[in-house]
Amino acid sequence: MENQLLTLKNNELTVQINPKGAELTHVIENKNKFDFIWNGSEWPKHAPIFFRLLDVQLMMNIC
């Protein structure tokens, strides 16, 4: 059985979270329905915090 996503919504954004691992799966701007989180079939999982940490680490090594 697949986990049901938890949804939080306000006037500007709708956020969906997978309760398994608190995985952020969607951040949708309500006005134009744009989803800021990648949801392509090439990479079915999401790890936006992990990739942000990698970005910071790379920048620290470069500078």
PDB file of N, CA and C in Angstrom:
ATOM      1  N   MET A   1       0.846  -1.191   0.000  1.00  0.00           N
ATOM      2  CA  MET A   1       0.000   0.000   0.000  1.00  0.00           C
ATOM      3  C   MET A   1       0.879   1.239   0.000  1.00  0.00           C
ATOM      4  N   GLU A   2       0.591   2.159  -0.875  1.00  0.00           N
ATOM      5  CA  GLU A   2       1.367   3.391  -0.991  1.00  0.00           C
ATOM      6  C   GLU A   2       0.929   4.391   0.080  1.00  0.00           C
ATOM      7  N   ASN A   3       1.902   5.154   0.604  1.00  0.00           N
ATOM      8  CA  ASN A   3       1.587   6.175   1.604  1.00  0.00           C
ATOM      9  C   ASN A   3       0.759   7.289   0.992  1.00  0.00           C
ATOM     10  N   GLN A   4      -0.231   7.748   1.731  1.00  0.00           N
ATOM     11  CA  GLN A   4      -1.027   8.888   1.293  1.00  0.00           C
ATOM     12  C   GLN A   4      -0.274  10.167   1.651  1.00  0.00           C
ATOM     13  N   LEU A   5      -0.215  11.098   0.721  1.00  0.00           N
ATOM     14  CA  LEU A   5       0.495  12.345   0.955  1.00  0.00           C
ATOM     15  C   LEU A   5      -0.294  13.243   1.901  1.00  0.00           C
ATOM     16  N   LEU A   6       0.431  13.937   2.776  1.00  0.00           N
ATOM     17  CA  LEU A   6      -0.171  14.954   3.634  1.00  0.00           C
ATOM     18  C   LEU A   6      -0.155  16.256   2.856  1.00  0.00           C
ATOM     19  N   THR A   7      -1.224  17.018   2.912  1.00  0.00           N
ATOM     20  CA  THR A   7      -1.325  18.261   2.151  1.00  0.00           C
ATOM     21  C   THR A   7      -1.529  19.439   3.093  1.00  0.00           C
ATOM     22  N   LEU A   8      -0.715  20.479   2.883  1.00  0.00           N
ATOM     23  CA  LEU A   8      -0.851  21.756   3.587  1.00  0.00           C
ATOM     24  C   LEU A   8      -1.084  22.811   2.523  1.00  0.00           C
ATOM     25  N   LYS A   9      -2.039  23.711   2.768  1.00  0.00           N
ATOM     26  CA  LYS A   9      -2.390  24.680   1.737  1.00  0.00           C
ATOM     27  C   LYS A   9      -2.714  26.025   2.369  1.00  0.00           C
ATOM     28  N   ASN A  10      -2.254  27.104   1.697  1.00  0.00           N
ATOM     29  CA  ASN A  10      -2.675  28.450   2.063  1.00  0.00           C
ATOM     30  C   ASN A  10      -3.046  29.181   0.776  1.00  0.00           C
ATOM     31  N   ASN A  11      -3.165  30.494   0.810  1.00  0.00           N
ATOM     32  CA  ASN A  11      -3.578  31.244  -0.378  1.00  0.00           C
ATOM     33  C   ASN A  11      -2.558  31.185  -1.502  1.00  0.00           C
ATOM     34  N   GLU A  12      -1.283  31.002  -1.182  1.00  0.00           N
ATOM     35  CA  GLU A  12      -0.239  31.058  -2.192  1.00  0.00           C
ATOM     36  C   GLU A  12       0.316  29.699  -2.617  1.00  0.00           C
ATOM     37  N   LEU A  13       0.458  28.767  -1.671  1.00  0.00           N
ATOM     38  CA  LEU A  13       1.123  27.501  -1.967  1.00  0.00           C
ATOM     39  C   LEU A  13       0.313  26.300  -1.487  1.00  0.00           C
ATOM     40  N   THR A  14       0.516  25.193  -2.179  1.00  0.00           N
ATOM     41  CA  THR A  14       0.059  23.889  -1.715  1.00  0.00           C
ATOM     42  C   THR A  14       1.306  23.021  -1.597  1.00  0.00           C
ATOM     43  N   VAL A  15       1.506  22.417  -0.435  1.00  0.00           N
ATOM     44  CA  VAL A  15       2.677  21.588  -0.174  1.00  0.00           C
ATOM     45  C   VAL A  15       2.200  20.179   0.134  1.00  0.00           C
ATOM     46  N   GLN A  16       2.826  19.193  -0.503  1.00  0.00           N
ATOM     47  CA  GLN A  16       2.491  17.802  -0.220  1.00  0.00           C
ATOM     48  C   GLN A  16       3.730  17.084   0.305  1.00  0.00           C
ATOM     49  N   ILE A  17       3.507  16.295   1.355  1.00  0.00           N
ATOM     50  CA  ILE A  17       4.591  15.620   2.062  1.00  0.00           C
ATOM     51  C   ILE A  17       4.255  14.144   2.176  1.00  0.00           C
ATOM     52  N   ASN A  18       5.229  13.296   1.840  1.00  0.00           N
ATOM     53  CA  ASN A  18       5.082  11.863   2.037  1.00  0.00           C
ATOM     54  C   ASN A  18       5.452  11.582   3.501  1.00  0.00           C
ATOM     55  N   PRO A  19       4.546  11.020   4.284  1.00  0.00           N
ATOM     56  CA  PRO A  19       4.849  10.786   5.695  1.00  0.00           C
ATOM     57  C   PRO A  19       6.007   9.814   5.919  1.00  0.00           C
ATOM     58  N   LYS A  20       6.297   8.971   4.938  1.00  0.00           N
ATOM     59  CA  LYS A  20       7.437   8.070   5.070  1.00  0.00           C
ATOM     60  C   LYS A  20       8.714   8.866   4.804  1.00  0.00           C
ATOM     61  N   GLY A  21       9.418   9.189   5.851  1.00  0.00           N
ATOM     62  CA  GLY A  21      10.656   9.950   5.726  1.00  0.00           C
ATOM     63  C   GLY A  21      10.442  11.448   5.630  1.00  0.00           C
ATOM     64  N   ALA A  22       9.209  11.920   5.810  1.00  0.00           N
ATOM     65  CA  ALA A  22       8.888  13.346   5.703  1.00  0.00           C
ATOM     66  C   ALA A  22       9.418  13.922   4.390  1.00  0.00           C
ATOM     67  N   GLU A  23       9.233  13.171   3.316  1.00  0.00           N
ATOM     68  CA  GLU A  23       9.749  13.547   2.002  1.00  0.00           C
ATOM     69  C   GLU A  23       8.848  14.609   1.368  1.00  0.00           C
ATOM     70  N   LEU A  24       9.419  15.781   1.108  1.00  0.00           N
ATOM     71  CA  LEU A  24       8.709  16.865   0.445  1.00  0.00           C
ATOM     72  C   LEU A  24       8.553  16.496  -1.029  1.00  0.00           C
ATOM     73  N   THR A  25       7.324  16.298  -1.490  1.00  0.00           N
ATOM     74  CA  THR A  25       7.113  15.819  -2.856  1.00  0.00           C
ATOM     75  C   THR A  25       6.565  16.882  -3.804  1.00  0.00           C
ATOM     76  N   HIS A  26       5.862  17.875  -3.284  1.00  0.00           N
ATOM     77  CA  HIS A  26       5.313  18.933  -4.131  1.00  0.00           C
ATOM     78  C   HIS A  26       5.298  20.250  -3.371  1.00  0.00           C
ATOM     79  N   VAL A  27       5.708  21.304  -4.042  1.00  0.00           N
ATOM     80  CA  VAL A  27       5.492  22.680  -3.585  1.00  0.00           C
ATOM     81  C   VAL A  27       4.902  23.385  -4.796  1.00  0.00           C
ATOM     82  N   ILE A  28       3.600  23.596  -4.759  1.00  0.00           N
ATOM     83  CA  ILE A  28       2.874  24.095  -5.927  1.00  0.00           C
ATOM     84  C   ILE A  28       2.395  25.519  -5.666  1.00  0.00           C
ATOM     85  N   GLU A  29       2.708  26.417  -6.600  1.00  0.00           N
ATOM     86  CA  GLU A  29       2.182  27.779  -6.537  1.00  0.00           C
ATOM     87  C   GLU A  29       0.741  27.722  -7.032  1.00  0.00           C
ATOM     88  N   ASN A  30      -0.199  28.109  -6.192  1.00  0.00           N
ATOM     89  CA  ASN A  30      -1.614  27.962  -6.522  1.00  0.00           C
ATOM     90  C   ASN A  30      -2.035  28.798  -7.729  1.00  0.00           C
ATOM     91  N   LYS A  31      -1.452  29.961  -7.897  1.00  0.00           N
ATOM     92  CA  LYS A  31      -1.874  30.873  -8.961  1.00  0.00           C
ATOM     93  C   LYS A  31      -1.700  30.261 -10.352  1.00  0.00           C
ATOM     94  N   ASN A  32      -0.528  29.681 -10.621  1.00  0.00           N
ATOM     95  CA  ASN A  32      -0.279  29.147 -11.967  1.00  0.00           C
ATOM     96  C   ASN A  32      -0.042  27.631 -11.986  1.00  0.00           C
ATOM     97  N   LYS A  33      -0.245  26.977 -10.844  1.00  0.00           N
ATOM     98  CA  LYS A  33      -0.102  25.511 -10.717  1.00  0.00           C
ATOM     99  C   LYS A  33       1.314  25.020 -11.011  1.00  0.00           C
ATOM    100  N   PHE A  34       2.315  25.875 -10.822  1.00  0.00           N
ATOM    101  CA  PHE A  34       3.709  25.484 -11.053  1.00  0.00           C
ATOM    102  C   PHE A  34       4.235  24.694  -9.861  1.00  0.00           C
ATOM    103  N   ASP A  35       4.816  23.529 -10.108  1.00  0.00           N
ATOM    104  CA  ASP A  35       5.391  22.682  -9.061  1.00  0.00           C
ATOM    105  C   ASP A  35       6.898  22.907  -9.026  1.00  0.00           C
ATOM    106  N   PHE A  36       7.399  23.377  -7.902  1.00  0.00           N
ATOM    107  CA  PHE A  36       8.816  23.697  -7.756  1.00  0.00           C
ATOM    108  C   PHE A  36       9.690  22.459  -7.536  1.00  0.00           C
ATOM    109  N   ILE A  37       9.095  21.311  -7.231  1.00  0.00           N
ATOM    110  CA  ILE A  37       9.840  20.083  -6.983  1.00  0.00           C
ATOM    111  C   ILE A  37       9.812  19.216  -8.234  1.00  0.00           C
ATOM    112  N   TRP A  38      10.962  18.683  -8.603  1.00  0.00           N
ATOM    113  CA  TRP A  38      11.072  17.808  -9.779  1.00  0.00           C
ATOM    114  C   TRP A  38      10.231  16.559  -9.566  1.00  0.00           C
ATOM    115  N   ASN A  39       9.421  16.215 -10.561  1.00  0.00           N
ATOM    116  CA  ASN A  39       8.572  15.035 -10.491  1.00  0.00           C
ATOM    117  C   ASN A  39       8.653  14.213 -11.769  1.00  0.00           C
ATOM    118  N   GLY A  40       9.836  14.157 -12.364  1.00  0.00           N
ATOM    119  CA  GLY A  40      10.021  13.400 -13.590  1.00  0.00           C
ATOM    120  C   GLY A  40      10.175  11.916 -13.337  1.00  0.00           C
ATOM    121  N   SER A  41       9.944  11.133 -14.360  1.00  0.00           N
ATOM    122  CA  SER A  41      10.045   9.681 -14.236  1.00  0.00           C
ATOM    123  C   SER A  41      11.495   9.201 -14.143  1.00  0.00           C
ATOM    124  N   GLU A  42      12.447  10.047 -14.583  1.00  0.00           N
ATOM    125  CA  GLU A  42      13.853   9.653 -14.548  1.00  0.00           C
ATOM    126  C   GLU A  42      14.369   9.518 -13.106  1.00  0.00           C
ATOM    127  N   TRP A  43      13.788  10.270 -12.182  1.00  0.00           N
ATOM    128  CA  TRP A  43      14.201  10.262 -10.780  1.00  0.00           C
ATOM    129  C   TRP A  43      12.939  10.280  -9.943  1.00  0.00           C
ATOM    130  N   PRO A  44      12.396   9.121  -9.570  1.00  0.00           N
ATOM    131  CA  PRO A  44      11.090   9.073  -8.924  1.00  0.00           C
ATOM    132  C   PRO A  44      11.064   9.530  -7.469  1.00  0.00           C
ATOM    133  N   LYS A  45      12.221   9.690  -6.859  1.00  0.00           N
ATOM    134  CA  LYS A  45      12.254  10.096  -5.452  1.00  0.00           C
ATOM    135  C   LYS A  45      12.628  11.568  -5.337  1.00  0.00           C
ATOM    136  N   HIS A  46      12.487  12.128  -4.146  1.00  0.00           N
ATOM    137  CA  HIS A  46      12.751  13.541  -3.911  1.00  0.00           C
ATOM    138  C   HIS A  46      13.672  13.685  -2.715  1.00  0.00           C
ATOM    139  N   ALA A  47      14.641  14.555  -2.832  1.00  0.00           N
ATOM    140  CA  ALA A  47      15.524  14.846  -1.700  1.00  0.00           C
ATOM    141  C   ALA A  47      16.019  16.291  -1.808  1.00  0.00           C
ATOM    142  N   PRO A  48      15.102  17.271  -1.749  1.00  0.00           N
ATOM    143  CA  PRO A  48      15.515  18.658  -1.967  1.00  0.00           C
ATOM    144  C   PRO A  48      16.499  19.174  -0.925  1.00  0.00           C
ATOM    145  N   ILE A  49      16.392  18.712   0.313  1.00  0.00           N
ATOM    146  CA  ILE A  49      17.322  19.173   1.344  1.00  0.00           C
ATOM    147  C   ILE A  49      18.695  18.565   1.114  1.00  0.00           C
ATOM    148  N   PHE A  50      18.746  17.300   0.756  1.00  0.00           N
ATOM    149  CA  PHE A  50      20.015  16.639   0.485  1.00  0.00           C
ATOM    150  C   PHE A  50      20.769  17.350  -0.626  1.00  0.00           C
ATOM    151  N   PHE A  51      20.086  17.651  -1.724  1.00  0.00           N
ATOM    152  CA  PHE A  51      20.755  18.295  -2.840  1.00  0.00           C
ATOM    153  C   PHE A  51      21.172  19.717  -2.495  1.00  0.00           C
ATOM    154  N   ARG A  52      20.427  20.391  -1.677  1.00  0.00           N
ATOM    155  CA  ARG A  52      20.823  21.732  -1.225  1.00  0.00           C
ATOM    156  C   ARG A  52      22.097  21.634  -0.394  1.00  0.00           C
ATOM    157  N   LEU A  53      22.197  20.627   0.448  1.00  0.00           N
ATOM    158  CA  LEU A  53      23.410  20.445   1.239  1.00  0.00           C
ATOM    159  C   LEU A  53      24.602  20.143   0.349  1.00  0.00           C
ATOM    160  N   LEU A  54      24.386  19.367  -0.703  1.00  0.00           N
ATOM    161  CA  LEU A  54      25.469  19.100  -1.645  1.00  0.00           C
ATOM    162  C   LEU A  54      25.921  20.382  -2.328  1.00  0.00           C
ATOM    163  N   ASP A  55      24.982  21.238  -2.693  1.00  0.00           N
ATOM    164  CA  ASP A  55      25.286  22.510  -3.336  1.00  0.00           C
ATOM    165  C   ASP A  55      26.143  23.378  -2.411  1.00  0.00           C
ATOM    166  N   VAL A  56      25.764  23.467  -1.151  1.00  0.00           N
ATOM    167  CA  VAL A  56      26.542  24.248  -0.179  1.00  0.00           C
ATOM    168  C   VAL A  56      27.923  23.677  -0.018  1.00  0.00           C
ATOM    169  N   GLN A  57      28.036  22.361   0.075  1.00  0.00           N
ATOM    170  CA  GLN A  57      29.329  21.710   0.245  1.00  0.00           C
ATOM    171  C   GLN A  57      30.205  21.976  -0.972  1.00  0.00           C
ATOM    172  N   LEU A  58      29.670  21.888  -2.166  1.00  0.00           N
ATOM    173  CA  LEU A  58      30.442  22.153  -3.378  1.00  0.00           C
ATOM    174  C   LEU A  58      30.931  23.593  -3.401  1.00  0.00           C
ATOM    175  N   MET A  59      30.073  24.526  -3.019  1.00  0.00           N
ATOM    176  CA  MET A  59      30.463  25.934  -3.001  1.00  0.00           C
ATOM    177  C   MET A  59      31.570  26.189  -1.978  1.00  0.00           C
ATOM    178  N   MET A  60      31.518  25.506  -0.843  1.00  0.00           N
ATOM    179  CA  MET A  60      32.552  25.695   0.180  1.00  0.00           C
ATOM    180  C   MET A  60      33.891  25.168  -0.327  1.00  0.00           C
ATOM    181  N   ASN A  61      33.856  24.091  -1.093  1.00  0.00           N
ATOM    182  CA  ASN A  61      35.095  23.529  -1.630  1.00  0.00           C
ATOM    183  C   ASN A  61      35.668  24.372  -2.761  1.00  0.00           C
ATOM    184  N   ILE A  62      34.799  25.065  -3.502  1.00  0.00           N
ATOM    185  CA  ILE A  62      35.242  25.882  -4.616  1.00  0.00           C
ATOM    186  C   ILE A  62      35.838  27.202  -4.142  1.00  0.00           C
ATOM    187  N   CYS A  63      35.190  27.802  -3.147  1.00  0.00           N
ATOM    188  CA  CYS A  63      35.598  29.142  -2.682  1.00  0.00           C
ATOM    189  C   CYS A  63      36.787  29.086  -1.746  1.00  0.00           C
TER     190      CYS A  63
END
